[in-house]
Amino acid sequence: MSEEETARMLRVNQAGEYGASRIYAGQIAVMGDRALHAAKIAAMAAQEEGHREKFDALMATRGVRPTLLQPVWSVAGHALGAATALMGPEAAMACTAAIE
């Protein structure tokens, strides 16, 4: 596998983990820590954050930049998470199931 292919794979995987983290952040911002499934979502958010940190470290080690769309993922992910949480626990969990 070439360095360019490795860089692309790292970038795509890091973007996915980053987007998932932002979705969970949006859900948690709306749901707080008392809503139905809040503890489960917080645990999955922590797991995604750990994955993202590992990809961030790999990217830094290899000198790979994040996707240029990361600001878009930040806003869009947070908005998606907030919107699904506003629709209720079932919608939030459906979104979470799709992420996982």
XYZ file of N, CA, C and O in Angstrom:
400
model
N 0.847 -1.165 0.000
C 0.000 0.000 0.000
C 0.902 1.240 0.000
O 1.851 1.316 0.762
N 0.560 2.213 -0.835
C 1.378 3.421 -0.935
C 1.100 4.364 0.238
O 0.081 4.239 0.929
N 2.009 5.299 0.430
C 1.822 6.296 1.498
C 0.572 7.125 1.244
O -0.135 7.486 2.189
N 0.309 7.419 -0.026
C -0.882 8.196 -0.364
C -2.155 7.434 -0.010
O -3.106 8.009 0.529
N -2.189 6.146 -0.291
C -3.356 5.329 0.057
C -3.533 5.249 1.569
O -4.659 5.339 2.080
N -2.431 5.096 2.278
C -2.492 5.053 3.737
C -3.015 6.379 4.285
O -3.863 6.404 5.186
N -2.523 7.482 3.737
C -2.978 8.806 4.178
C -4.477 8.970 3.941
O -5.198 9.467 4.820
N -4.958 8.550 2.783
C -6.394 8.646 2.492
C -7.216 7.806 3.457
O -8.269 8.241 3.940
N -6.753 6.590 3.725
C -7.479 5.720 4.660
C -7.522 6.330 6.055
O -8.572 6.321 6.705
N -6.408 6.860 6.516
C -6.383 7.502 7.828
C -7.325 8.701 7.866
O -8.072 8.898 8.825
N -7.279 9.506 6.808
C -8.112 10.712 6.740
C -9.595 10.352 6.770
O -10.381 10.953 7.512
N -9.994 9.356 5.997
C -11.396 8.946 5.945
C -11.844 8.377 7.295
O -12.923 8.707 7.800
N -11.032 7.529 7.876
C -11.402 6.928 9.165
C -11.455 7.966 10.272
O -12.361 7.953 11.108
N -10.495 8.892 10.290
C -10.508 9.949 11.300
C -11.749 10.823 11.122
O -12.390 11.202 12.097
N -12.116 11.133 9.884
C -13.305 11.948 9.622
C -14.565 11.250 10.128
O -15.447 11.889 10.699
N -14.636 9.948 9.941
C -15.775 9.193 10.442
C -15.880 9.224 11.957
O -16.956 9.427 12.518
N -14.756 9.027 12.613
C -14.740 9.078 14.085
C -15.065 10.485 14.583
O -15.794 10.662 15.558
N -14.525 11.490 13.890
C -14.786 12.881 14.270
C -16.276 13.200 14.105
O -16.895 13.770 14.993
N -16.841 12.798 12.961
C -18.262 13.043 12.729
C -19.141 12.352 13.762
O -20.096 12.944 14.272
N -18.817 11.114 14.090
C -19.583 10.391 15.104
C -19.493 11.090 16.456
O -20.499 11.239 17.155
N -18.314 11.563 16.804
C -18.141 12.285 18.067
C -18.998 13.545 18.104
O -19.581 13.886 19.131
N -19.078 14.241 16.986
C -19.886 15.460 16.922
C -21.376 15.141 17.002
O -22.148 15.894 17.609
N -21.808 14.029 16.398
C -23.213 13.631 16.501
C -23.554 13.350 17.961
O -24.570 13.827 18.481
N -22.708 12.587 18.627
C -22.951 12.300 20.043
C -22.941 13.582 20.873
O -23.755 13.736 21.786
N -22.052 14.505 20.563
C -22.008 15.776 21.303
C -23.324 16.535 21.152
O -23.829 17.115 22.123
N -23.881 16.523 19.950
C -25.165 17.184 19.732
C -26.286 16.511 20.497
O -27.153 17.175 21.074
N -26.271 15.188 20.531
C -27.302 14.459 21.281
C -27.186 14.753 22.770
O -28.185 15.017 23.438
N -25.985 14.717 23.276
C -25.770 14.946 24.710
C -26.130 16.382 25.081
O -26.691 16.638 26.156
N -25.838 17.339 24.198
C -26.175 18.737 24.466
C -27.680 18.915 24.655
O -28.119 19.708 25.491
N -28.469 18.177 23.896
C -29.922 18.279 23.998
C -30.466 17.397 25.127
O -31.302 17.822 25.922
N -29.976 16.174 25.220
C -30.526 15.205 26.158
C -30.045 15.400 27.589
O -30.728 15.008 28.530
N -28.863 15.961 27.741
C -28.290 16.041 29.073
C -27.918 14.663 29.569
O -27.711 13.733 28.790
N -27.864 14.508 30.870
C -27.455 13.213 31.426
C -28.609 12.466 32.092
O -28.400 11.423 32.692
N -29.823 12.986 31.982
C -30.953 12.338 32.641
C -31.925 11.652 31.687
O -32.783 10.898 32.110
N -31.826 11.946 30.411
C -32.779 11.403 29.437
C -32.594 9.896 29.285
O -31.527 9.344 29.584
N -33.641 9.280 28.776
C -33.589 7.858 28.472
C -32.439 7.603 27.501
O -32.302 8.317 26.518
N -31.620 6.650 27.778
C -30.467 6.246 26.951
C -29.273 7.202 27.055
O -28.284 7.005 26.366
N -29.356 8.243 27.879
C -28.259 9.223 27.959
C -26.950 8.572 28.395
O -25.890 8.877 27.834
N -27.000 7.688 29.361
C -25.774 7.035 29.835
C -25.159 6.158 28.749
O -23.931 6.132 28.574
N -26.016 5.458 28.006
C -25.525 4.606 26.921
C -24.880 5.450 25.820
O -23.808 5.112 25.305
N -25.522 6.556 25.479
C -24.974 7.440 24.449
C -23.662 8.060 24.922
O -22.700 8.152 24.155
N -23.593 8.455 26.183
C -22.346 9.019 26.717
C -21.211 7.994 26.676
O -20.070 8.338 26.348
N -21.524 6.742 26.964
C -20.495 5.694 26.916
C -20.011 5.471 25.482
O -18.809 5.334 25.242
N -20.938 5.466 24.537
C -20.540 5.296 23.135
C -19.757 6.515 22.649
O -18.812 6.376 21.863
N -20.126 7.693 23.130
C -19.394 8.907 22.755
C -17.952 8.828 23.242
O -17.021 9.183 22.512
N -17.767 8.350 24.456
C -16.405 8.208 24.998
C -15.595 7.211 24.171
O -14.408 7.430 23.911
N -16.236 6.144 23.756
C -15.555 5.140 22.929
C -15.138 5.750 21.581
O -14.000 5.567 21.138
N -16.030 6.498 20.946
C -15.717 7.141 19.668
C -14.591 8.165 19.831
O -13.727 8.286 18.969
N -14.614 8.876 20.928
C -13.566 9.864 21.191
C -12.209 9.178 21.314
O -11.197 9.674 20.813
N -12.186 8.028 21.958
C -10.944 7.259 22.058
C -10.448 6.805 20.699
O -9.246 6.879 20.407
N -11.372 6.370 19.838
C -10.993 5.974 18.481
C -10.423 7.169 17.718
O -9.406 7.054 17.039
N -11.111 8.322 17.831
C -10.653 9.513 17.128
C -9.266 9.931 17.587
O -8.415 10.280 16.779
N -9.024 9.855 18.878
C -7.703 10.216 19.411
C -6.611 9.327 18.826
O -5.507 9.799 18.531
N -6.906 8.052 18.651
C -5.917 7.141 18.057
C -5.631 7.510 16.604
O -4.477 7.523 16.179
N -6.686 7.832 15.856
C -6.473 8.249 14.473
C -5.728 9.584 14.413
O -4.864 9.777 13.555
N -6.060 10.496 15.321
C -5.340 11.782 15.367
C -3.852 11.546 15.588
O -3.011 12.172 14.941
N -3.525 10.638 16.495
C -2.119 10.343 16.787
C -1.426 9.719 15.577
O -0.294 10.092 15.239
N -2.094 8.772 14.920
C -1.520 8.157 13.719
C -1.293 9.201 12.630
O -0.262 9.199 11.949
N -2.258 10.096 12.462
C -2.122 11.136 11.444
C -0.968 12.074 11.763
O -0.201 12.447 10.869
N -0.830 12.432 13.023
C 0.266 13.314 13.415
C 1.616 12.641 13.184
O 2.550 13.257 12.666
N 1.704 11.369 13.535
C 2.942 10.617 13.352
C 3.329 10.534 11.882
O 4.504 10.640 11.538
N 2.345 10.366 11.015
C 2.600 10.191 9.585
C 2.524 11.495 8.790
O 2.687 11.492 7.574
N 2.228 12.606 9.475
C 2.148 13.890 8.788
C 0.966 14.007 7.840
O 1.046 14.656 6.806
N -0.163 13.396 8.224
C -1.367 13.423 7.395
C -2.298 14.500 7.924
O -2.581 14.554 9.114
N -2.768 15.354 7.026
C -3.691 16.407 7.437
C -5.112 15.846 7.526
O -5.462 14.905 6.807
N -5.941 16.447 8.382
C -7.346 16.031 8.404
C -8.052 16.482 7.124
O -7.526 17.309 6.374
N -9.241 15.979 6.913
C -10.019 16.387 5.760
C -10.281 17.893 5.799
O -10.467 18.471 6.878
N -10.317 18.491 4.641
C -10.636 19.917 4.563
C -12.085 20.188 4.942
O -12.444 21.319 5.250
N -12.900 19.152 4.939
C -14.316 19.294 5.283
C -14.591 19.167 6.778
O -15.744 19.177 7.199
N -13.560 19.070 7.589
C -13.763 18.869 9.027
C -14.658 19.946 9.657
O -15.510 19.599 10.482
N -14.543 21.222 9.287
C -15.480 22.203 9.861
C -16.936 21.907 9.501
O -17.839 22.126 10.309
N -17.153 21.374 8.306
C -18.516 21.000 7.898
C -19.006 19.841 8.754
O -20.139 19.839 9.238
N -18.139 18.813 8.945
C -18.525 17.664 9.773
C -18.845 18.119 11.189
O -19.734 17.565 11.827
N -18.113 19.093 11.679
C -18.338 19.577 13.039
C -19.752 20.129 13.196
O -20.496 19.724 14.089
N -20.115 21.037 12.315
C -21.433 21.675 12.401
C -22.539 20.689 12.036
O -23.541 20.569 12.749
N -22.368 19.982 10.923
C -23.409 19.061 10.463
C -23.618 17.910 11.444
O -24.759 17.512 11.716
N -22.533 17.372 11.984
C -22.655 16.278 12.944
C -23.376 16.715 14.203
O -24.280 16.025 14.691
N -22.983 17.861 14.734
C -23.628 18.372 15.948
C -25.112 18.629 15.684
O -25.975 18.272 16.497
N -25.423 19.230 14.531
C -26.823 19.507 14.187
C -27.631 18.223 14.044
O -28.773 18.143 14.520
N -27.060 17.208 13.406
C -27.754 15.928 13.255
C -28.019 15.301 14.620
O -29.120 14.808 14.890
N -27.015 15.324 15.480
C -27.201 14.772 16.819
C -28.273 15.516 17.597
O -29.141 14.901 18.229
N -28.228 16.838 17.556
C -29.222 17.639 18.269
C -30.621 17.387 17.711
O -31.584 17.228 18.480
N -30.733 17.338 16.388
C -32.047 17.128 15.766
C -32.637 15.780 16.146
O -33.824 15.690 16.470
N -31.824 14.740 16.125
C -32.357 13.417 16.476
C -32.720 13.351 17.956
O -33.719 12.721 18.310
N -31.957 14.014 18.795
C -32.293 14.030 20.225
C -33.593 14.801 20.462
O -34.401 14.412 21.309
N -33.791 15.886 19.711
C -35.038 16.652 19.848
C -36.251 15.842 19.399
O -37.359 16.054 19.892
N -36.044 14.923 18.469
C -37.144 14.077 17.990
C -37.505 12.996 19.006
O -38.549 12.366 18.887
N -36.641 12.767 19.983
C -36.955 11.809 21.033
C -35.927 10.710 21.162
O -35.053 10.548 20.299
N -36.029 9.945 22.252
C -35.048 8.895 22.513
C -34.964 7.842 21.420
O -33.880 7.348 21.114
N -36.096 7.509 20.808
C -36.077 6.486 19.761
C -35.291 6.965 18.543
O -34.513 6.215 17.957
N -35.491 8.221 18.163
C -34.762 8.775 17.018
C -33.272 8.879 17.335
O -32.428 8.594 16.482
N -32.953 9.293 18.550
C -31.547 9.381 18.949
C -30.889 8.018 18.889
O -29.763 7.879 18.382
N -31.573 6.997 19.362
C -30.992 5.656 19.335
C -30.929 5.103 17.915
O -29.996 4.371 17.574
N -31.882 5.452 17.063
C -31.822 5.023 15.657
C -30.587 5.634 14.986
O -29.878 4.954 14.240
N -30.338 6.899 15.261
C -29.143 7.556 14.725
C -27.890 6.888 15.267
O -26.938 6.620 14.533
N -27.893 6.601 16.562
C -26.754 5.947 17.191
C -26.512 4.562 16.583
O -25.372 4.209 16.302
N -27.565 3.822 16.335
C -27.422 2.502 15.715
C -26.813 2.631 14.316
O -25.977 1.827 13.924
N -27.207 3.663 13.590
C -26.654 3.874 12.251
C -25.177 4.246 12.327
O -24.392 3.834 11.463
N -24.785 4.995 13.335
C -23.373 5.382 13.510
C -22.544 4.133 13.776
O -21.468 3.954 13.204
N -23.012 3.316 14.663
C -22.262 2.134 15.067
C -22.332 1.084 13.998
O -21.512 0.288 13.806
